[in-house]
């Protein structure tokens, strides 16, 4: 089971990234949980200075970008 | 030194442009301390954000990815060993501004970390990150 975390304070781009991550999970058929992190303290604990950011199993994969479901899917394979 | 500048503040950038990041060698020598204090002062003045050079060396994913989206990178090295510059280059970052304190006449082991010496580096840092 993979853990996908979306770091962001709730702006439309953060929501879009969460949606795309959920789509990527469906596309890949991977078992994964998608959760949103909005607490600024938790966000900075990843070393991230810009949002939205995508984290998979503790590894930051992208910062400041809204990746497509296909792009996110590659990280899940 | 009176009122030493504070460390980098947390990010507020949501969906904005990438940050201007400042990496100081923060080395053990006097000039390392000056590089560190200058980076903190530049951060406190809003010129850019001091970021952790050790995170580049350690390939910490959040720090690496944030640095990839930076609009500008400033490396401040205290001495000619250029540890900050080399760390960035080994991390895959080829585009950056660079300040070497030796080029400002600050010699390792012979330069006190005074307000004046820090201000000199801060002024140059501001011009390098302008625009």
Tab-separated table of C-alpha atoms in Angstrom:
chain	number	residue	atom	x	y	z
A	1	UNK	CA	0.000	0.000	0.000
A	2	UNK	CA	1.496	3.297	-1.105
A	3	UNK	CA	0.968	6.590	0.648
A	4	UNK	CA	0.489	9.617	-1.587
A	5	UNK	CA	0.570	12.975	0.140
A	6	UNK	CA	-0.431	16.247	-1.443
A	7	UNK	CA	1.183	19.230	0.232
A	8	UNK	CA	-0.763	22.437	-0.124
A	9	UNK	CA	-2.806	24.959	1.721
A	10	UNK	CA	-6.017	24.428	-0.212
A	11	UNK	CA	-5.683	26.417	-3.400
A	12	UNK	CA	-7.245	25.209	-6.687
A	13	UNK	CA	-3.901	23.850	-7.940
A	14	UNK	CA	-3.495	21.759	-4.790
A	15	UNK	CA	-7.008	20.375	-5.251
A	16	UNK	CA	-6.277	19.608	-8.890
A	17	UNK	CA	-3.112	17.724	-7.948
A	18	UNK	CA	-5.059	15.671	-5.401
A	19	UNK	CA	-7.680	14.879	-8.030
A	20	UNK	CA	-4.963	13.871	-10.512
A	21	UNK	CA	-3.293	11.666	-7.904
A	22	UNK	CA	-6.592	9.892	-7.285
A	23	UNK	CA	-6.982	9.412	-11.034
A	24	UNK	CA	-3.447	8.020	-11.234
A	25	UNK	CA	-4.267	5.484	-8.544
A	26	UNK	CA	-7.313	4.340	-10.519
A	27	UNK	CA	-5.331	4.185	-13.780
A	28	UNK	CA	-2.475	2.190	-12.303
A	29	UNK	CA	-4.570	-0.122	-10.186
A	30	UNK	CA	-2.094	0.402	-7.356
A	31	UNK	CA	-3.288	0.190	-3.801
A	32	UNK	CA	-2.697	3.647	-2.404
A	33	UNK	CA	-4.049	6.163	0.005
A	34	UNK	CA	-4.170	9.804	-1.009
A	35	UNK	CA	-4.081	12.357	1.752
A	36	UNK	CA	-3.825	16.097	1.835
A	37	UNK	CA	-1.475	17.966	4.149
A	38	UNK	CA	-2.363	21.593	4.759
A	39	UNK	CA	-0.404	22.311	7.932
A	40	UNK	CA	2.489	24.605	7.038
A	41	UNK	CA	4.709	23.067	9.713
A	42	UNK	CA	4.196	19.608	8.266
A	43	UNK	CA	4.779	20.908	4.746
A	44	UNK	CA	8.111	22.478	5.646
A	45	UNK	CA	9.192	19.304	7.416
A	46	UNK	CA	9.570	17.803	3.946
A	47	UNK	CA	11.992	20.576	2.957
A	48	UNK	CA	9.398	22.007	0.614
A	49	UNK	CA	9.266	25.773	0.116
A	50	UNK	CA	6.601	25.918	-2.542
A	51	UNK	CA	3.293	24.196	-3.129
A	52	UNK	CA	1.596	22.186	-4.423
A	53	UNK	CA	3.945	19.274	-3.867
A	54	UNK	CA	3.590	15.561	-4.400
A	55	UNK	CA	5.053	13.053	-1.972
A	56	UNK	CA	4.990	9.301	-2.456
A	57	UNK	CA	6.053	7.072	0.415
A	58	UNK	CA	7.932	9.939	2.024
A	59	UNK	CA	9.822	10.955	-1.113
A	60	UNK	CA	9.085	14.377	-2.616
A	61	UNK	CA	8.517	13.827	-6.325
A	62	UNK	CA	7.471	17.277	-7.503
A	63	UNK	CA	7.232	20.808	-6.153
A	64	UNK	CA	5.250	23.724	-7.551
A	65	UNK	CA	3.737	21.668	-10.357
A	66	UNK	CA	0.392	20.060	-11.078
A	67	UNK	CA	1.407	16.742	-12.587
A	68	UNK	CA	-1.049	14.940	-14.833
A	69	UNK	CA	-2.523	11.567	-13.826
A	70	UNK	CA	-0.245	9.912	-16.403
A	71	UNK	CA	2.855	11.584	-14.941
A	72	UNK	CA	1.896	10.546	-11.426
A	73	UNK	CA	1.117	7.019	-12.604
A	74	UNK	CA	4.771	6.588	-13.641
A	75	UNK	CA	5.809	7.072	-10.018
A	76	UNK	CA	3.409	4.340	-8.952
A	77	UNK	CA	4.706	1.670	-11.324
B	1	UNK	CA	27.473	41.064	16.352
B	2	UNK	CA	24.290	42.561	17.647
B	3	UNK	CA	20.870	41.219	16.675
B	4	UNK	CA	21.995	38.288	14.596
B	5	UNK	CA	19.494	37.672	11.800
B	6	UNK	CA	17.015	34.859	12.177
B	7	UNK	CA	16.973	31.650	10.178
B	8	UNK	CA	14.848	31.147	7.108
B	9	UNK	CA	11.142	31.600	7.600
B	10	UNK	CA	8.654	28.942	6.504
B	11	UNK	CA	7.291	29.111	2.987
B	12	UNK	CA	4.145	30.925	2.096
B	13	UNK	CA	4.377	30.303	-1.615
B	14	UNK	CA	1.264	28.550	-2.761
B	15	UNK	CA	0.990	28.412	-6.514
B	16	UNK	CA	3.322	31.379	-6.897
B	17	UNK	CA	6.610	31.614	-8.700
B	18	UNK	CA	9.626	29.688	-7.505
B	19	UNK	CA	11.689	31.142	-4.687
B	20	UNK	CA	15.108	32.762	-4.886
B	21	UNK	CA	17.292	30.446	-2.837
B	22	UNK	CA	20.493	31.271	-1.012
B	23	UNK	CA	23.026	28.613	-0.075
B	24	UNK	CA	25.888	29.567	2.217
B	25	UNK	CA	28.877	27.329	2.840
B	26	UNK	CA	28.410	28.137	6.563
B	27	UNK	CA	31.889	26.742	7.067
B	28	UNK	CA	33.816	26.468	10.310
B	29	UNK	CA	36.172	29.373	9.622
B	30	UNK	CA	35.498	33.051	10.191
B	31	UNK	CA	34.607	33.553	6.547
B	32	UNK	CA	32.164	30.632	6.778
B	33	UNK	CA	30.395	32.430	9.580
B	34	UNK	CA	30.219	35.593	7.501
B	35	UNK	CA	28.677	33.650	4.605
B	36	UNK	CA	26.102	32.218	6.983
B	37	UNK	CA	25.209	35.525	8.602
B	38	UNK	CA	24.940	37.224	5.221
B	39	UNK	CA	22.561	34.534	3.935
B	40	UNK	CA	20.394	34.925	7.041
B	41	UNK	CA	20.351	38.698	6.697
B	42	UNK	CA	19.410	38.465	3.022
B	43	UNK	CA	16.556	36.200	4.078
B	44	UNK	CA	15.453	38.537	6.853
B	45	UNK	CA	15.406	41.410	4.370
B	46	UNK	CA	13.287	39.426	1.932
B	47	UNK	CA	15.893	39.297	-0.819
B	48	UNK	CA	15.709	35.510	-1.021
B	49	UNK	CA	15.417	32.489	1.226
B	50	UNK	CA	18.355	30.793	2.865
B	51	UNK	CA	18.127	27.082	2.176
B	52	UNK	CA	20.021	24.092	3.530
B	53	UNK	CA	23.154	23.259	1.587
B	54	UNK	CA	23.406	19.994	3.517
B	55	UNK	CA	20.076	18.989	1.976
B	56	UNK	CA	21.667	19.225	-1.466
B	57	UNK	CA	24.633	17.170	-0.304
B	58	UNK	CA	22.299	14.611	1.231
B	59	UNK	CA	19.994	14.661	-1.823
B	60	UNK	CA	16.978	15.278	0.413
B	61	UNK	CA	14.077	15.033	-2.007
B	62	UNK	CA	12.092	18.041	-0.801
B	63	UNK	CA	15.125	20.286	-0.872
B	64	UNK	CA	16.243	18.989	-4.257
B	65	UNK	CA	12.812	19.459	-5.842
B	66	UNK	CA	12.343	22.910	-4.330
B	67	UNK	CA	15.749	23.949	-5.642
B	68	UNK	CA	14.842	22.697	-9.110
B	69	UNK	CA	11.960	25.202	-9.269
B	70	UNK	CA	13.927	28.145	-7.859
B	71	UNK	CA	13.891	31.245	-10.036
B	72	UNK	CA	17.422	32.106	-8.889
B	73	UNK	CA	20.128	30.467	-6.815
B	74	UNK	CA	22.886	32.284	-4.963
B	75	UNK	CA	25.864	30.372	-3.571
B	76	UNK	CA	28.028	32.124	-0.986
B	77	UNK	CA	31.440	30.624	-0.310
B	78	UNK	CA	33.720	31.807	2.430
B	79	UNK	CA	36.970	30.490	1.043
B	80	UNK	CA	38.429	29.330	-2.290
B	81	UNK	CA	37.496	25.708	-1.592
B	82	UNK	CA	34.076	26.691	-3.003
B	83	UNK	CA	32.174	24.002	-1.091
B	84	UNK	CA	28.765	25.590	-1.725
B	85	UNK	CA	29.376	25.944	-5.466
B	86	UNK	CA	30.717	22.410	-5.771
B	87	UNK	CA	27.882	20.931	-3.720
B	88	UNK	CA	25.325	22.594	-5.989
B	89	UNK	CA	27.118	21.434	-9.122
B	90	UNK	CA	27.332	17.863	-7.884
B	91	UNK	CA	23.618	18.065	-7.148
B	92	UNK	CA	22.997	18.916	-10.796
B	93	UNK	CA	22.507	22.660	-10.461
B	94	UNK	CA	24.517	24.462	-13.082
B	95	UNK	CA	22.823	27.845	-13.140
B	96	UNK	CA	23.572	29.988	-10.120
B	97	UNK	CA	25.110	33.221	-8.967
B	98	UNK	CA	28.275	32.893	-6.937
B	99	UNK	CA	29.965	35.028	-4.308
B	100	UNK	CA	33.396	34.088	-2.973
B	101	UNK	CA	34.401	36.167	0.023
B	102	UNK	CA	38.062	35.993	-0.938
B	103	UNK	CA	37.184	38.040	-4.008
B	104	UNK	CA	36.014	40.764	-1.628
B	105	UNK	CA	39.360	40.779	0.132
B	106	UNK	CA	38.146	38.635	3.037
B	107	UNK	CA	40.874	36.182	3.865
B	108	UNK	CA	40.212	32.956	5.730
B	109	UNK	CA	41.454	33.152	9.311
B	110	UNK	CA	42.022	36.879	9.127
B	111	UNK	CA	38.519	38.322	8.752
B	112	UNK	CA	36.386	39.040	11.768
B	113	UNK	CA	32.645	38.451	11.267
B	114	UNK	CA	31.710	42.051	11.928
B	115	UNK	CA	28.561	43.884	10.878
B	116	UNK	CA	30.644	45.643	8.237
B	117	UNK	CA	31.978	42.464	6.652
B	118	UNK	CA	28.509	40.884	6.643
B	119	UNK	CA	27.011	44.052	5.116
B	120	UNK	CA	29.535	43.922	2.282
B	121	UNK	CA	28.392	40.421	1.340
B	122	UNK	CA	24.725	41.329	1.770
B	123	UNK	CA	25.098	44.278	-0.611
B	124	UNK	CA	26.685	42.107	-3.256
B	125	UNK	CA	24.061	39.417	-2.696
B	126	UNK	CA	21.298	41.949	-3.275
B	127	UNK	CA	22.788	43.013	-6.587
B	128	UNK	CA	23.274	39.409	-7.707
B	129	UNK	CA	19.664	38.498	-6.916
B	130	UNK	CA	18.148	41.706	-8.268
B	131	UNK	CA	15.721	41.467	-11.139
